[in-house]
Coordinates of C-alpha atoms in Angstrom, one line a residue:
M1 CA 0.0 0.0 0.0
A2 CA 3.0 2.3 -0.5
D3 CA 1.1 4.4 -3.1
T4 CA -2.1 4.6 -1.1
E5 CA -3.2 8.2 -0.5
I6 CA -3.8 8.7 3.3
K7 CA -6.4 11.2 4.3
K8 CA -5.3 12.2 7.8
G9 CA -8.4 12.9 9.9
L10 CA -10.5 11.5 7.1
A11 CA -10.4 15.0 5.6
G12 CA -12.5 15.1 2.5
V13 CA -13.6 11.5 2.8
V14 CA -17.3 10.8 2.3
A15 CA -17.9 7.9 4.7
D16 CA -21.7 7.5 4.2
E17 CA -24.8 9.5 3.5
T18 CA -27.2 11.1 5.9
A19 CA -30.7 12.7 5.8
V20 CA -30.3 14.3 9.3
S21 CA -28.4 17.5 8.3
K22 CA -26.5 19.1 5.5
V23 CA -23.4 21.3 5.8
N24 CA -22.6 23.2 2.6
P25 CA -19.3 25.1 2.9
D26 CA -19.8 26.7 -0.5
T27 CA -22.9 28.5 0.5
N28 CA -21.9 28.6 4.2
S29 CA -25.2 27.0 5.2
L30 CA -26.4 24.3 7.6
L31 CA -29.8 22.5 7.2
Y32 CA -31.5 20.3 9.7
R33 CA -33.8 17.9 7.7
G34 CA -33.9 20.6 5.0
Y35 CA -34.6 23.6 7.3
P36 CA -32.0 26.4 7.6
V37 CA -30.8 26.3 11.2
Q38 CA -31.2 30.1 11.5
E39 CA -34.9 29.8 10.8
L40 CA -35.3 27.0 13.3
A41 CA -33.4 29.0 16.0
A42 CA -35.6 32.1 15.3
T43 CA -39.0 30.3 15.3
Q44 CA -38.9 27.0 17.1
S45 CA -38.5 25.6 20.6
F46 CA -35.7 23.1 21.2
E47 CA -38.3 20.4 21.8
A48 CA -39.7 20.9 18.3
V49 CA -36.2 20.8 16.8
A50 CA -35.4 17.5 18.7
Y51 CA -38.6 16.0 17.3
L52 CA -37.6 17.2 13.8
L53 CA -34.2 15.5 14.0
W54 CA -35.7 12.2 15.2
H55 CA -38.8 12.1 12.9
G56 CA -37.8 14.1 9.9
E57 CA -40.7 16.6 10.1
L58 CA -41.6 19.4 12.5
P59 CA -44.3 18.2 14.9
T60 CA -48.0 19.3 14.6
E61 CA -49.5 21.1 17.5
D62 CA -50.9 17.8 18.9
Q63 CA -47.6 15.9 18.3
L64 CA -45.6 18.6 20.1
A65 CA -48.0 18.7 23.0
E66 CA -47.7 14.9 23.4
F67 CA -44.0 15.0 23.1
E68 CA -43.7 17.7 25.7
R69 CA -45.8 15.7 28.1
L70 CA -43.6 12.7 27.7
E71 CA -40.4 14.7 28.0
R72 CA -41.5 16.4 31.2
S73 CA -42.5 13.1 32.7
L74 CA -39.0 11.8 32.2
R75 CA -37.1 14.7 33.8
P76 CA -36.7 13.5 37.5
L77 CA -33.5 11.6 38.3
D78 CA -33.6 8.1 39.8
D79 CA -32.4 8.0 43.5
R80 CA -29.5 5.8 42.3
T81 CA -28.3 8.6 40.0
L82 CA -28.5 11.2 42.7
A83 CA -26.5 8.7 44.9
L84 CA -23.9 8.3 42.1
L85 CA -23.5 12.0 41.8
D86 CA -22.8 12.2 45.5
T87 CA -19.9 9.7 45.1
M88 CA -18.2 11.7 42.4
P89 CA -15.0 13.6 43.5
T90 CA -15.7 17.4 43.7
Q91 CA -12.6 18.0 41.5
A92 CA -13.8 15.7 38.7
H93 CA -14.5 17.5 35.4
P94 CA -18.2 17.7 34.7
M95 CA -17.7 16.0 31.4
D96 CA -16.5 12.9 33.2
I97 CA -19.4 13.0 35.6
V98 CA -22.0 13.3 32.8
R99 CA -20.3 10.5 30.8
T100 CA -20.5 8.2 33.8
V101 CA -24.1 9.1 34.5
V102 CA -25.1 8.3 30.9
S103 CA -23.4 5.0 31.2
Q104 CA -25.3 4.3 34.4
L105 CA -28.7 5.3 32.8
G106 CA -28.2 2.4 30.3
T107 CA -28.1 -0.1 33.2
F108 CA -31.6 1.0 34.2
D109 CA -33.1 0.0 30.8
D110 CA -34.5 -3.5 31.1
T111 CA -35.6 -3.4 27.4
L112 CA -31.9 -3.9 26.5
H113 CA -32.3 -7.5 27.6
R114 CA -35.0 -8.3 25.1
A115 CA -34.2 -10.1 21.9
G116 CA -33.2 -7.4 19.4
G117 CA -33.6 -4.8 22.1
W118 CA -30.3 -3.1 21.6
T119 CA -31.2 -1.7 18.2
D120 CA -35.0 -1.7 18.2
P121 CA -36.0 1.6 16.4
E122 CA -39.1 2.2 18.6
L123 CA -37.2 1.6 21.8
D124 CA -34.3 3.8 20.6
T125 CA -36.7 6.7 20.0
G126 CA -37.9 6.3 23.5
R127 CA -34.3 6.1 24.8
S128 CA -33.5 9.3 22.9
V129 CA -36.3 11.2 24.6
Y130 CA -35.2 9.8 28.0
L131 CA -31.7 11.1 27.6
F132 CA -33.0 14.4 26.2
A133 CA -35.1 14.8 29.4
Q134 CA -32.6 13.5 31.9
L135 CA -29.5 15.4 30.8
P136 CA -30.6 18.9 31.8
T137 CA -31.5 17.6 35.3
V138 CA -28.0 16.0 35.5
V139 CA -26.1 19.0 34.2
A140 CA -28.0 21.4 36.5
A141 CA -27.3 19.1 39.5
V142 CA -23.6 18.9 38.6
Q143 CA -23.3 22.7 38.5
R144 CA -25.1 23.2 41.8
R145 CA -23.1 20.4 43.5
R146 CA -19.9 22.2 42.4
R147 CA -21.2 25.3 44.3
G148 CA -22.1 23.3 47.4
L149 CA -25.9 23.5 46.7
D150 CA -28.6 20.9 46.6
P151 CA -30.1 19.9 43.3
I152 CA -33.4 21.4 42.4
S153 CA -36.2 19.2 41.2
P154 CA -37.5 19.7 37.6
R155 CA -40.9 21.4 37.1
D156 CA -43.4 20.0 34.7
D157 CA -45.1 23.4 34.1
L158 CA -42.0 24.8 32.4
D159 CA -40.7 24.2 28.9
Y160 CA -37.3 22.7 28.3
A161 CA -35.2 25.9 28.3
R162 CA -37.0 27.5 31.3
N163 CA -36.8 24.3 33.3
F164 CA -33.1 23.9 32.6
L165 CA -32.4 27.4 33.8
W166 CA -34.7 27.0 36.8
M167 CA -33.0 23.8 37.9
T168 CA -29.6 25.4 37.6
F169 CA -30.2 28.8 39.2
G170 CA -33.3 28.3 41.3
E171 CA -35.2 31.3 39.9
E172 CA -37.6 32.1 37.1
P173 CA -35.5 33.0 34.1
D174 CA -36.0 36.2 32.2
P175 CA -37.5 35.7 28.7
V176 CA -34.4 37.3 27.1
V177 CA -32.2 34.7 28.7
V178 CA -34.6 31.9 27.8
D179 CA -34.6 32.9 24.2
A180 CA -30.8 33.2 24.0
F181 CA -30.4 29.8 25.7
N182 CA -33.0 28.1 23.5
R183 CA -31.2 29.4 20.4
S184 CA -27.9 28.1 21.6
M185 CA -29.2 24.6 22.1
I186 CA -30.7 24.5 18.6
L187 CA -27.5 25.7 17.1
Y188 CA -25.5 23.0 18.9
A189 CA -28.0 20.2 18.3
E190 CA -26.6 18.8 15.1
H191 CA -23.7 19.2 12.6
S192 CA -23.4 16.2 10.3
F193 CA -20.4 13.8 10.6
N194 CA -18.4 15.8 13.3
A195 CA -16.0 13.8 15.5
S196 CA -18.4 12.9 18.2
T197 CA -21.2 12.0 15.9
F198 CA -18.9 9.9 13.8
T199 CA -17.8 8.2 17.0
A200 CA -21.4 7.4 17.8
R201 CA -22.0 6.0 14.4
V202 CA -18.9 3.8 14.6
I203 CA -20.1 2.4 17.9
A204 CA -23.6 2.0 16.6
S205 CA -22.3 0.2 13.5
T206 CA -21.1 -2.7 15.7
T207 CA -24.8 -3.0 16.8
A208 CA -23.9 -1.8 20.3
D209 CA -26.7 -0.2 22.2
L210 CA -27.6 3.5 22.1
Y211 CA -26.3 4.3 25.6
S212 CA -22.9 2.9 24.6
A213 CA -22.8 5.0 21.5
V214 CA -23.7 8.2 23.3
T215 CA -21.2 7.5 26.1
G216 CA -18.5 7.2 23.4
A217 CA -19.6 10.4 21.8
I218 CA -19.3 12.2 25.1
G219 CA -15.7 11.0 25.3
A220 CA -15.0 12.5 21.8
L221 CA -16.8 15.7 22.7
K222 CA -14.6 16.3 25.7
G223 CA -11.5 17.1 23.6
P224 CA -10.7 20.8 23.1
L225 CA -10.4 20.4 19.4
H226 CA -14.1 19.5 19.4
G227 CA -16.6 20.3 22.2
G228 CA -14.1 21.6 24.8
A229 CA -13.4 24.7 22.7
N230 CA -16.3 26.7 24.2
E231 CA -14.6 26.4 27.6
A232 CA -11.3 27.4 26.2
V233 CA -12.8 30.5 24.7
M234 CA -13.9 31.7 28.1
Y235 CA -10.5 30.9 29.6
L236 CA -8.9 33.1 26.9
F237 CA -11.3 35.9 27.8
D238 CA -10.4 35.6 31.4
E239 CA -6.7 35.6 30.6
I240 CA -6.9 38.7 28.3
G241 CA -9.0 40.6 30.7
D242 CA -10.2 43.5 28.6
A243 CA -10.2 44.9 25.1
S244 CA -7.2 47.2 25.7
R245 CA -4.9 44.2 26.2
V246 CA -5.9 42.2 23.0
K247 CA -3.1 43.3 20.7
G248 CA -0.3 42.7 23.1
W249 CA -1.8 39.4 24.2
L250 CA -2.2 38.2 20.7
D251 CA 1.3 39.2 19.8
A252 CA 2.6 37.0 22.5
A253 CA 0.2 34.1 21.8
L254 CA 1.1 34.0 18.1
A255 CA 4.8 34.2 18.9
E256 CA 4.4 31.2 21.1
K257 CA 2.4 29.5 18.3
R258 CA -0.6 29.0 20.7
K259 CA -3.8 27.7 19.2
I260 CA -6.5 30.4 19.6
M261 CA -9.6 28.5 20.4
G262 CA -13.0 29.6 19.0
F263 CA -11.6 30.3 15.5
G264 CA -11.5 28.2 12.4
H265 CA -13.5 25.1 11.3
R266 CA -12.6 22.0 9.4
V267 CA -15.6 22.5 7.1
Y268 CA -16.4 26.2 7.0
K269 CA -13.6 28.3 5.4
R270 CA -15.4 31.6 5.2
G271 CA -17.0 31.6 8.6
D272 CA -19.3 29.3 10.6
S273 CA -22.9 29.8 9.4
R274 CA -24.2 29.5 13.0
V275 CA -22.1 32.4 14.4
P276 CA -24.4 35.4 13.3
T277 CA -27.4 33.9 15.1
M278 CA -25.4 33.1 18.2
K279 CA -23.7 36.5 18.1
G280 CA -27.2 38.1 18.0
A281 CA -28.1 36.1 21.1
L282 CA -24.9 37.2 22.8
D283 CA -25.7 40.8 22.0
T284 CA -29.1 40.6 23.7
L285 CA -27.4 39.1 26.8
V286 CA -24.8 41.9 26.8
A287 CA -27.5 44.5 26.8
H288 CA -29.6 42.6 29.4
Y289 CA -26.7 42.2 31.9
D290 CA -25.1 45.6 31.0
R291 CA -21.8 44.0 30.1
Q292 CA -20.4 46.0 27.2
D293 CA -16.9 45.0 28.4
I294 CA -17.6 41.5 27.2
A295 CA -18.8 42.8 23.8
D296 CA -15.7 45.0 23.4
L297 CA -13.3 42.2 24.2
Y298 CA -15.2 39.9 21.8
D299 CA -15.1 42.4 19.0
A300 CA -11.4 43.4 19.6
L301 CA -10.1 39.8 19.6
E302 CA -12.2 38.8 16.5
S303 CA -11.1 41.9 14.5
E304 CA -7.5 41.5 15.4
F305 CA -7.3 37.8 14.7
V306 CA -9.2 37.9 11.5
E307 CA -7.0 40.7 10.2
R308 CA -3.8 38.8 11.1
K309 CA -4.7 35.3 10.2
G310 CA -7.8 35.4 8.0
I311 CA -9.5 32.8 10.2
Y312 CA -13.1 33.4 11.3
P313 CA -14.9 32.5 14.5
N314 CA -16.8 29.3 15.0
L315 CA -19.9 28.7 17.1
D316 CA -17.8 28.2 20.3
Y317 CA -16.6 31.8 20.1
P318 CA -20.0 33.6 20.9
S319 CA -21.4 30.7 22.9
G320 CA -18.7 30.8 25.6
P321 CA -19.3 34.4 26.7
A322 CA -23.1 33.9 26.3
Y323 CA -23.1 31.0 28.7
H324 CA -20.8 32.9 31.1
L325 CA -23.3 35.8 31.1
I326 CA -26.2 33.5 31.8
G327 CA -24.3 32.2 34.9
F328 CA -23.0 28.8 33.9
D329 CA -19.6 27.7 35.3
T330 CA -17.0 27.6 32.5
E331 CA -16.5 23.8 33.0
I332 CA -20.3 23.3 32.5
F333 CA -20.2 24.7 28.9
T334 CA -19.3 21.4 27.3
P335 CA -21.9 19.5 29.2
L336 CA -24.4 22.0 27.8
F337 CA -23.1 20.9 24.4
I338 CA -23.9 17.3 25.4
A339 CA -27.5 18.2 26.3
A340 CA -28.0 19.8 22.9
R341 CA -26.0 17.4 20.7
V342 CA -27.6 14.3 22.2
T343 CA -30.5 15.0 19.8
G344 CA -28.2 14.9 16.8
W345 CA -26.2 11.9 18.1
T346 CA -29.3 9.8 18.6
A347 CA -30.8 10.7 15.3
H348 CA -27.5 9.5 13.6
I349 CA -27.4 6.4 15.8
M350 CA -30.9 5.4 14.6
E351 CA -30.1 6.3 11.0
Q352 CA -26.9 4.1 11.2
Q353 CA -28.8 1.2 12.6
A354 CA -31.5 1.5 9.9
S355 CA -29.0 0.9 7.1
N356 CA -26.0 -0.5 8.8
A357 CA -22.6 -1.5 7.7
L358 CA -19.8 -2.1 10.1
I359 CA -17.4 0.9 9.9
R360 CA -14.0 -0.6 9.6
P361 CA -11.5 1.5 7.5
L362 CA -8.1 0.3 6.4
S363 CA -4.7 1.6 7.5
A364 CA -1.3 1.9 5.8
Y365 CA 1.3 0.1 7.9
S366 CA 4.4 2.1 8.7
G367 CA 6.1 -0.2 11.3
A368 CA 9.0 -2.6 11.2
D369 CA 9.4 -5.2 8.4
E370 CA 8.4 -8.8 9.2
R371 CA 10.7 -10.4 11.7
H372 CA 10.8 -13.6 13.8
I373 CA 11.7 -14.8 17.3
P374 CA 15.0 -16.6 17.1
G375 CA 14.6 -20.4 17.5
Y376 CA 10.8 -20.3 17.2
V377 CA 9.4 -23.2 15.1
P378 CA 5.7 -22.9 14.1
D379 CA 3.5 -26.0 14.6
T380 CA 1.7 -27.6 11.7
A381 CA -1.7 -25.9 12.2
E382 CA 0.0 -22.4 12.1
V383 CA 1.7 -23.3 8.8
E384 CA -1.5 -24.5 7.3
A385 CA -3.4 -21.4 8.4
Q386 CA -0.7 -19.2 6.8
E387 CA -1.1 -21.1 3.5
R388 CA -4.9 -20.5 3.6
P389 CA -5.2 -16.7 4.4
E390 CA -8.6 -16.5 2.9
E391 CA -9.9 -18.6 5.8
A392 CA -8.5 -16.4 8.5
A393 CA -10.7 -14.2 10.6
G394 CA -10.8 -10.5 9.7

């Protein structure tokens, strides 16, 4: 395979087809089931978008009402999950805690033990709603626990976004904050074959269960080159301090060849199509909380970096300061990403299972030439197996 072209990171490789979303770098657009994400973020609840990703169509009024009733009924945590949270080290990263909880949730699902239960489409749709409902309660409890506070039980009279904020902060959220948060969750919900989604599809292709695939996806999302970038953006803002220090800070950072998180994207070369919508949400939060200093720092760093490097912000750049203004701890930013992206992950898992082929790429070997242990003499069975390679297991 000496002449084989290797696509590092599978860049440019079309691994499969999907009907869940479409990223078009030429037109700088992102569609969920055919709908521009900007339109969905401006007009729909996150519940409606989750339904769309799973079912292919936006829900009718009756379908949405039924879905909301089901989701709200699944929000409370099992006592065993609350006990598990209490055993977690306080210094543990929230991503590790949420990953562990999702794995535990799979152990509660007795339907996994049925014949064919691992990949049953109807059961997987129910599991997707279950994770969608549970994750806000988990993430809110993790933030409160970090602050030495008791978890707040979910309310079934509040929609997804309001309830999430209520459970986290213990007060009725302002509509401005609810709208910004709802938009962020929709924008993060799905993005084609990104690293964590592809991880989920690889696991699903083995016919492992949905919980296993989501747990693996969370592991992929933890990395700062993927989901952890929104945390890193806020750490940059904290390090820089204010807009007046941007030029000097950037001079030093570029001289040290530091990677500036929140900028650049593997697919979008002319800017992330989701950024304008999220920047609009950030602007409303800046005005609501009277934090022009955040906007000034944001604008100064973006302007300076784009001018010097020609690389544009991605979604993590505006979402980091937006989540900060809402009041989320920086280390909670990526768990928020989990709560949003679980909708896309599970849509892809079910799509993979519906038309499955085990994902098993080839590799080009670059190690030592064949060599042998001195004095070793193979037995007859080994020699015969080597002479019939077509019968060997793959």
